[in-house]
């Protein structure tokens, strides 16, 4: 796919993978828009990269609709928002459960609903998924379930979105702040930059439906 003058939106841009991907894609050939909830971090990153920024809480469809309403047609759309908040099923907290599903699934649902129709022909959508064999673990019921739901929604989106590639990015464990909730990242975790480079390489190439980032 030709990357000249690409109009790119990154959601969840202030997280580890989102920020790394923004840096990997920033350049003279890309018109970059960044979105996130943390206005201070978002503004700092946008200033660093010469990008536009729009604050939005992806858990609210109204925020997502307003976000896309103010944008031109897109060539690349990257959904990098996510949350884990692990806890045993017997302790499932409604607030945490909603936060995990809003970040991992519902935010992506609203982005697909309002974003697919704003994609140029030949556009690429990247969704950050999770490998089932790596997230089927005690405490991760909501994370695993929401990522599984995202994978199935991506399959349907491919059927419904004509002329747009919807890719699921499947890295191993990634060393980001998400792991601070359980102490530290697992041994052998890869860096956010490695995921970002995999996305950048795919965008510059023919494009895959599933990108298994190797560790």
PDB file of C-alpha atoms in Angstrom:
ATOM      1  CA  UNK A   1       0.000   0.000   0.000  1.00  0.00           C
ATOM      2  CA  UNK A   2       1.337   3.452  -0.893  1.00  0.00           C
ATOM      3  CA  UNK A   3       2.132   5.370   2.286  1.00  0.00           C
ATOM      4  CA  UNK A   4       2.459   8.806   0.592  1.00  0.00           C
ATOM      5  CA  UNK A   5       0.364  11.481   2.334  1.00  0.00           C
ATOM      6  CA  UNK A   6      -1.366   8.956   4.575  1.00  0.00           C
ATOM      7  CA  UNK A   7      -4.115  10.297   6.828  1.00  0.00           C
ATOM      8  CA  UNK A   8      -3.724   8.308  10.059  1.00  0.00           C
ATOM      9  CA  UNK A   9      -5.667   8.208  13.343  1.00  0.00           C
ATOM     10  CA  UNK A  10      -4.327   6.459  16.435  1.00  0.00           C
ATOM     11  CA  UNK A  11      -6.722   5.845  19.329  1.00  0.00           C
ATOM     12  CA  UNK A  12      -5.258   5.110  22.753  1.00  0.00           C
ATOM     13  CA  UNK A  13      -2.252   7.112  21.604  1.00  0.00           C
ATOM     14  CA  UNK A  14      -0.875   7.858  25.075  1.00  0.00           C
ATOM     15  CA  UNK A  15      -0.473   4.192  26.052  1.00  0.00           C
ATOM     16  CA  UNK A  16       2.761   2.301  25.523  1.00  0.00           C
ATOM     17  CA  UNK A  17       1.878   0.724  22.179  1.00  0.00           C
ATOM     18  CA  UNK A  18      -0.108   3.724  20.967  1.00  0.00           C
ATOM     19  CA  UNK A  19       2.690   6.206  21.637  1.00  0.00           C
ATOM     20  CA  UNK A  20       5.328   3.919  20.115  1.00  0.00           C
ATOM     21  CA  UNK A  21       3.196   3.468  17.000  1.00  0.00           C
ATOM     22  CA  UNK A  22       2.656   7.216  16.723  1.00  0.00           C
ATOM     23  CA  UNK A  23       6.419   7.746  16.761  1.00  0.00           C
ATOM     24  CA  UNK A  24       6.960   4.944  14.246  1.00  0.00           C
ATOM     25  CA  UNK A  25       4.466   6.401  11.768  1.00  0.00           C
ATOM     26  CA  UNK A  26       5.156  10.111  12.234  1.00  0.00           C
ATOM     27  CA  UNK A  27       6.835  11.812   9.291  1.00  0.00           C
ATOM     28  CA  UNK A  28       6.457  14.085   6.322  1.00  0.00           C
ATOM     29  CA  UNK A  29       4.391  11.477   4.461  1.00  0.00           C
ATOM     30  CA  UNK A  30       1.779  11.126   7.213  1.00  0.00           C
ATOM     31  CA  UNK A  31      -0.950  13.440   8.469  1.00  0.00           C
ATOM     32  CA  UNK A  32      -1.268  12.152  12.031  1.00  0.00           C
ATOM     33  CA  UNK A  33      -4.133  12.608  14.487  1.00  0.00           C
ATOM     34  CA  UNK A  34      -3.824  11.251  18.029  1.00  0.00           C
ATOM     35  CA  UNK A  35      -6.634  10.546  20.484  1.00  0.00           C
ATOM     36  CA  UNK A  36      -6.708   9.600  24.153  1.00  0.00           C
ATOM     37  CA  UNK A  37      -8.220  10.534  27.492  1.00  0.00           C
ATOM     38  CA  UNK A  38      -5.193  12.137  29.180  1.00  0.00           C
ATOM     39  CA  UNK A  39      -5.188  15.651  27.727  1.00  0.00           C
ATOM     40  CA  UNK A  40      -1.764  16.639  29.122  1.00  0.00           C
ATOM     41  CA  UNK A  41       0.047  13.519  27.844  1.00  0.00           C
ATOM     42  CA  UNK A  42      -1.812  13.668  24.543  1.00  0.00           C
ATOM     43  CA  UNK A  43      -0.896  17.313  23.969  1.00  0.00           C
ATOM     44  CA  UNK A  44       2.766  16.680  24.802  1.00  0.00           C
ATOM     45  CA  UNK A  45       2.992  13.756  22.379  1.00  0.00           C
ATOM     46  CA  UNK A  46       1.192  15.658  19.629  1.00  0.00           C
ATOM     47  CA  UNK A  47       3.564  18.606  20.045  1.00  0.00           C
ATOM     48  CA  UNK A  48       6.579  16.290  19.912  1.00  0.00           C
ATOM     49  CA  UNK A  49       5.401  14.692  16.664  1.00  0.00           C
ATOM     50  CA  UNK A  50       3.757  17.680  15.014  1.00  0.00           C
ATOM     51  CA  UNK A  51       0.426  15.872  15.095  1.00  0.00           C
ATOM     52  CA  UNK A  52      -3.137  16.964  15.725  1.00  0.00           C
ATOM     53  CA  UNK A  53      -4.820  15.736  18.912  1.00  0.00           C
ATOM     54  CA  UNK A  54      -8.408  15.149  19.996  1.00  0.00           C
ATOM     55  CA  UNK A  55      -9.385  14.115  23.530  1.00  0.00           C
ATOM     56  CA  UNK A  56     -12.023  11.374  23.673  1.00  0.00           C
ATOM     57  CA  UNK A  57     -13.267   8.728  26.101  1.00  0.00           C
ATOM     58  CA  UNK A  58     -13.831   5.699  23.873  1.00  0.00           C
ATOM     59  CA  UNK A  59     -16.313   4.188  26.314  1.00  0.00           C
ATOM     60  CA  UNK A  60     -18.847   6.790  25.174  1.00  0.00           C
ATOM     61  CA  UNK A  61     -20.249   6.402  21.674  1.00  0.00           C
ATOM     62  CA  UNK A  62     -21.015  10.133  21.589  1.00  0.00           C
ATOM     63  CA  UNK A  63     -17.303  10.932  22.057  1.00  0.00           C
ATOM     64  CA  UNK A  64     -16.318   8.564  19.242  1.00  0.00           C
ATOM     65  CA  UNK A  65     -18.992   9.905  16.889  1.00  0.00           C
ATOM     66  CA  UNK A  66     -17.852  13.481  17.548  1.00  0.00           C
ATOM     67  CA  UNK A  67     -14.218  12.470  17.028  1.00  0.00           C
ATOM     68  CA  UNK A  68     -14.843  11.066  13.548  1.00  0.00           C
ATOM     69  CA  UNK A  69     -17.221  13.859  12.673  1.00  0.00           C
ATOM     70  CA  UNK A  70     -14.323  16.314  12.790  1.00  0.00           C
ATOM     71  CA  UNK A  71     -11.909  14.284  10.651  1.00  0.00           C
ATOM     72  CA  UNK A  72     -11.250  13.933   6.941  1.00  0.00           C
ATOM     73  CA  UNK A  73     -11.306  10.510   5.262  1.00  0.00           C
ATOM     74  CA  UNK A  74      -8.693   8.142   6.733  1.00  0.00           C
ATOM     75  CA  UNK A  75      -6.131   5.789   5.213  1.00  0.00           C
ATOM     76  CA  UNK A  76      -4.991   4.181   8.459  1.00  0.00           C
ATOM     77  CA  UNK A  77      -6.877   3.655  11.714  1.00  0.00           C
ATOM     78  CA  UNK A  78      -5.158   2.101  14.731  1.00  0.00           C
ATOM     79  CA  UNK A  79      -7.044   1.059  17.858  1.00  0.00           C
ATOM     80  CA  UNK A  80      -4.405   0.761  20.596  1.00  0.00           C
ATOM     81  CA  UNK A  81      -6.551   1.361  23.686  1.00  0.00           C
ATOM     82  CA  UNK A  82      -6.703  -1.429  26.254  1.00  0.00           C
ATOM     83  CA  UNK A  83      -7.049  -2.376  29.916  1.00  0.00           C
ATOM     84  CA  UNK A  84      -6.576  -5.527  32.013  1.00  0.00           C
ATOM     85  CA  UNK A  85      -7.432  -4.913  35.705  1.00  0.00           C
ATOM     86  CA  UNK A  86      -7.053  -8.602  36.630  1.00  0.00           C
ATOM     87  CA  UNK A  87      -9.034 -10.052  39.516  1.00  0.00           C
ATOM     88  CA  UNK A  88     -10.595 -13.449  40.382  1.00  0.00           C
ATOM     89  CA  UNK A  89     -14.128 -14.037  39.126  1.00  0.00           C
ATOM     90  CA  UNK A  90     -15.391 -14.249  42.716  1.00  0.00           C
ATOM     91  CA  UNK A  91     -14.194 -10.674  43.257  1.00  0.00           C
ATOM     92  CA  UNK A  92     -15.377  -9.212  39.940  1.00  0.00           C
ATOM     93  CA  UNK A  93     -15.936  -5.496  40.482  1.00  0.00           C
ATOM     94  CA  UNK A  94     -18.595  -3.952  38.193  1.00  0.00           C
ATOM     95  CA  UNK A  95     -16.599  -0.739  37.772  1.00  0.00           C
ATOM     96  CA  UNK A  96     -13.451  -2.606  36.725  1.00  0.00           C
ATOM     97  CA  UNK A  97     -15.380  -4.982  34.478  1.00  0.00           C
ATOM     98  CA  UNK A  98     -16.993  -2.076  32.629  1.00  0.00           C
ATOM     99  CA  UNK A  99     -13.647  -0.288  32.303  1.00  0.00           C
ATOM    100  CA  UNK A 100     -12.005  -3.373  30.773  1.00  0.00           C
ATOM    101  CA  UNK A 101     -14.838  -3.956  28.305  1.00  0.00           C
ATOM    102  CA  UNK A 102     -15.043  -0.271  27.380  1.00  0.00           C
ATOM    103  CA  UNK A 103     -11.328  -0.187  26.563  1.00  0.00           C
ATOM    104  CA  UNK A 104     -10.980  -3.583  24.897  1.00  0.00           C
ATOM    105  CA  UNK A 105     -14.316  -4.059  23.162  1.00  0.00           C
ATOM    106  CA  UNK A 106     -16.964  -1.349  23.325  1.00  0.00           C
ATOM    107  CA  UNK A 107     -14.549   1.430  22.394  1.00  0.00           C
ATOM    108  CA  UNK A 108     -13.459  -0.618  19.388  1.00  0.00           C
ATOM    109  CA  UNK A 109     -17.099  -1.325  18.510  1.00  0.00           C
ATOM    110  CA  UNK A 110     -17.930   2.391  18.402  1.00  0.00           C
ATOM    111  CA  UNK A 111     -14.752   3.061  16.424  1.00  0.00           C
ATOM    112  CA  UNK A 112     -15.683   0.421  13.847  1.00  0.00           C
ATOM    113  CA  UNK A 113     -19.259   1.680  13.695  1.00  0.00           C
ATOM    114  CA  UNK A 114     -18.292   5.287  13.040  1.00  0.00           C
ATOM    115  CA  UNK A 115     -14.852   4.813  11.516  1.00  0.00           C
ATOM    116  CA  UNK A 116     -15.244   2.187   8.805  1.00  0.00           C
ATOM    117  CA  UNK A 117     -17.392   4.494   6.717  1.00  0.00           C
ATOM    118  CA  UNK A 118     -14.719   7.190   6.957  1.00  0.00           C
ATOM    119  CA  UNK A 119     -11.965   5.007   5.481  1.00  0.00           C
ATOM    120  CA  UNK A 120     -10.609   5.559   1.993  1.00  0.00           C
ATOM    121  CA  UNK A 121     -10.653   2.588  -0.391  1.00  0.00           C
ATOM    122  CA  UNK A 122      -7.656   0.411   0.365  1.00  0.00           C
ATOM    123  CA  UNK A 123      -7.524   1.696   3.943  1.00  0.00           C
ATOM    124  CA  UNK A 124      -6.178  -0.294   6.853  1.00  0.00           C
ATOM    125  CA  UNK A 125      -7.663  -0.762  10.330  1.00  0.00           C
ATOM    126  CA  UNK A 126      -5.453  -2.260  13.050  1.00  0.00           C
ATOM    127  CA  UNK A 127      -6.988  -3.670  16.241  1.00  0.00           C
ATOM    128  CA  UNK A 128      -4.790  -4.730  19.169  1.00  0.00           C
ATOM    129  CA  UNK A 129      -5.896  -8.223  20.107  1.00  0.00           C
ATOM    130  CA  UNK A 130      -4.485 -10.943  22.356  1.00  0.00           C
ATOM    131  CA  UNK A 131      -3.371 -14.520  21.799  1.00  0.00           C
ATOM    132  CA  UNK A 132      -5.883 -16.801  23.589  1.00  0.00           C
ATOM    133  CA  UNK A 133      -3.172 -19.197  24.759  1.00  0.00           C
ATOM    134  CA  UNK A 134      -1.361 -16.351  26.522  1.00  0.00           C
ATOM    135  CA  UNK A 135      -4.305 -14.717  28.304  1.00  0.00           C
ATOM    136  CA  UNK A 136      -6.163 -17.795  29.533  1.00  0.00           C
ATOM    137  CA  UNK A 137      -4.938 -17.336  33.081  1.00  0.00           C
ATOM    138  CA  UNK A 138      -6.311 -16.854  36.592  1.00  0.00           C
ATOM    139  CA  UNK A 139      -7.601 -13.341  37.104  1.00  0.00           C
ATOM    140  CA  UNK A 140      -7.795 -12.500  33.409  1.00  0.00           C
ATOM    141  CA  UNK A 141     -11.377 -13.586  32.704  1.00  0.00           C
ATOM    142  CA  UNK A 142     -12.596 -10.174  31.546  1.00  0.00           C
ATOM    143  CA  UNK A 143      -9.447  -9.327  29.597  1.00  0.00           C
ATOM    144  CA  UNK A 144      -9.504 -12.690  27.789  1.00  0.00           C
ATOM    145  CA  UNK A 145     -13.252 -12.521  27.143  1.00  0.00           C
ATOM    146  CA  UNK A 146     -13.205  -8.949  25.830  1.00  0.00           C
ATOM    147  CA  UNK A 147     -10.266  -9.659  23.515  1.00  0.00           C
ATOM    148  CA  UNK A 148     -12.031 -12.792  22.226  1.00  0.00           C
ATOM    149  CA  UNK A 149     -15.122 -10.693  21.516  1.00  0.00           C
ATOM    150  CA  UNK A 150     -12.964  -8.167  19.669  1.00  0.00           C
ATOM    151  CA  UNK A 151     -11.504 -10.924  17.469  1.00  0.00           C
ATOM    152  CA  UNK A 152     -14.964 -12.158  16.491  1.00  0.00           C
ATOM    153  CA  UNK A 153     -16.176  -8.610  15.789  1.00  0.00           C
ATOM    154  CA  UNK A 154     -13.131  -8.106  13.549  1.00  0.00           C
ATOM    155  CA  UNK A 155     -14.140 -11.157  11.497  1.00  0.00           C
ATOM    156  CA  UNK A 156     -17.605  -9.705  10.902  1.00  0.00           C
ATOM    157  CA  UNK A 157     -16.171  -6.256  10.153  1.00  0.00           C
ATOM    158  CA  UNK A 158     -14.097  -7.809   7.350  1.00  0.00           C
ATOM    159  CA  UNK A 159     -17.298  -9.143   5.784  1.00  0.00           C
ATOM    160  CA  UNK A 160     -19.079  -5.813   6.034  1.00  0.00           C
ATOM    161  CA  UNK A 161     -16.272  -3.355   5.211  1.00  0.00           C
ATOM    162  CA  UNK A 162     -15.702  -3.377   1.460  1.00  0.00           C
ATOM    163  CA  UNK A 163     -12.305  -2.195   0.262  1.00  0.00           C
ATOM    164  CA  UNK A 164     -10.886  -1.907   3.789  1.00  0.00           C
ATOM    165  CA  UNK A 165      -8.486  -4.321   5.480  1.00  0.00           C
ATOM    166  CA  UNK A 166      -9.280  -5.028   9.149  1.00  0.00           C
ATOM    167  CA  UNK A 167      -6.181  -6.528  10.759  1.00  0.00           C
ATOM    168  CA  UNK A 168      -5.849  -8.082  14.194  1.00  0.00           C
ATOM    169  CA  UNK A 169      -2.448  -7.473  15.798  1.00  0.00           C
ATOM    170  CA  UNK A 170      -1.442 -10.357  18.085  1.00  0.00           C
ATOM    171  CA  UNK A 171       1.747  -9.717  20.033  1.00  0.00           C
ATOM    172  CA  UNK A 172       3.058 -11.775  22.933  1.00  0.00           C
ATOM    173  CA  UNK A 173       3.234  -9.994  26.310  1.00  0.00           C
ATOM    174  CA  UNK A 174       4.302  -6.378  25.824  1.00  0.00           C
ATOM    175  CA  UNK A 175       6.216  -4.445  28.482  1.00  0.00           C
ATOM    176  CA  UNK A 176       3.805  -1.561  29.145  1.00  0.00           C
ATOM    177  CA  UNK A 177       2.229   0.105  32.184  1.00  0.00           C
ATOM    178  CA  UNK A 178      -0.653  -2.376  31.940  1.00  0.00           C
ATOM    179  CA  UNK A 179       1.485  -4.919  33.799  1.00  0.00           C
ATOM    180  CA  UNK A 180       1.985  -2.590  36.765  1.00  0.00           C
ATOM    181  CA  UNK A 181      -1.377  -3.916  37.981  1.00  0.00           C
ATOM    182  CA  UNK A 182       0.174  -7.343  38.594  1.00  0.00           C
ATOM    183  CA  UNK A 183       3.699  -6.296  39.549  1.00  0.00           C
ATOM    184  CA  UNK A 184       5.803  -6.478  36.398  1.00  0.00           C
ATOM    185  CA  UNK A 185       5.743  -7.700  32.825  1.00  0.00           C
ATOM    186  CA  UNK A 186       6.322 -11.432  32.263  1.00  0.00           C
ATOM    187  CA  UNK A 187       9.779 -12.688  31.386  1.00  0.00           C
ATOM    188  CA  UNK A 188      10.382 -12.514  27.657  1.00  0.00           C
ATOM    189  CA  UNK A 189       8.033  -9.591  27.064  1.00  0.00           C
ATOM    190  CA  UNK A 190       8.698  -7.530  23.966  1.00  0.00           C
ATOM    191  CA  UNK A 191       8.857  -3.746  23.794  1.00  0.00           C
ATOM    192  CA  UNK A 192       6.052  -1.502  22.516  1.00  0.00           C
ATOM    193  CA  UNK A 193       8.456  -0.382  19.793  1.00  0.00           C
ATOM    194  CA  UNK A 194       8.559  -3.933  18.376  1.00  0.00           C
ATOM    195  CA  UNK A 195       4.780  -3.953  18.030  1.00  0.00           C
ATOM    196  CA  UNK A 196       4.871  -0.492  16.476  1.00  0.00           C
ATOM    197  CA  UNK A 197       7.457  -1.566  13.920  1.00  0.00           C
ATOM    198  CA  UNK A 198       5.354  -4.606  12.983  1.00  0.00           C
ATOM    199  CA  UNK A 199       2.357  -2.344  12.328  1.00  0.00           C
ATOM    200  CA  UNK A 200       4.480   0.124  10.358  1.00  0.00           C
ATOM    201  CA  UNK A 201       5.973  -2.685   8.256  1.00  0.00           C
ATOM    202  CA  UNK A 202       2.525  -4.125   7.506  1.00  0.00           C
ATOM    203  CA  UNK A 203       1.147  -0.735   6.538  1.00  0.00           C
ATOM    204  CA  UNK A 204       4.023  -0.274   4.076  1.00  0.00           C
ATOM    205  CA  UNK A 205       3.456  -3.745   2.601  1.00  0.00           C
ATOM    206  CA  UNK A 206       0.675  -5.810   1.105  1.00  0.00           C
ATOM    207  CA  UNK A 207      -1.213  -6.096   4.402  1.00  0.00           C
ATOM    208  CA  UNK A 208      -2.194  -9.121   6.478  1.00  0.00           C
ATOM    209  CA  UNK A 209      -5.435  -9.925   8.283  1.00  0.00           C
ATOM    210  CA  UNK A 210      -3.545 -11.275  11.291  1.00  0.00           C
ATOM    211  CA  UNK A 211      -0.187  -9.947  12.437  1.00  0.00           C
ATOM    212  CA  UNK A 212       1.538 -12.274  14.910  1.00  0.00           C
ATOM    213  CA  UNK A 213       4.336 -10.171  16.303  1.00  0.00           C
ATOM    214  CA  UNK A 214       7.242 -12.427  17.241  1.00  0.00           C
ATOM    215  CA  UNK A 215       9.119 -12.027  20.498  1.00  0.00           C
TER     216      UNK A 215
END
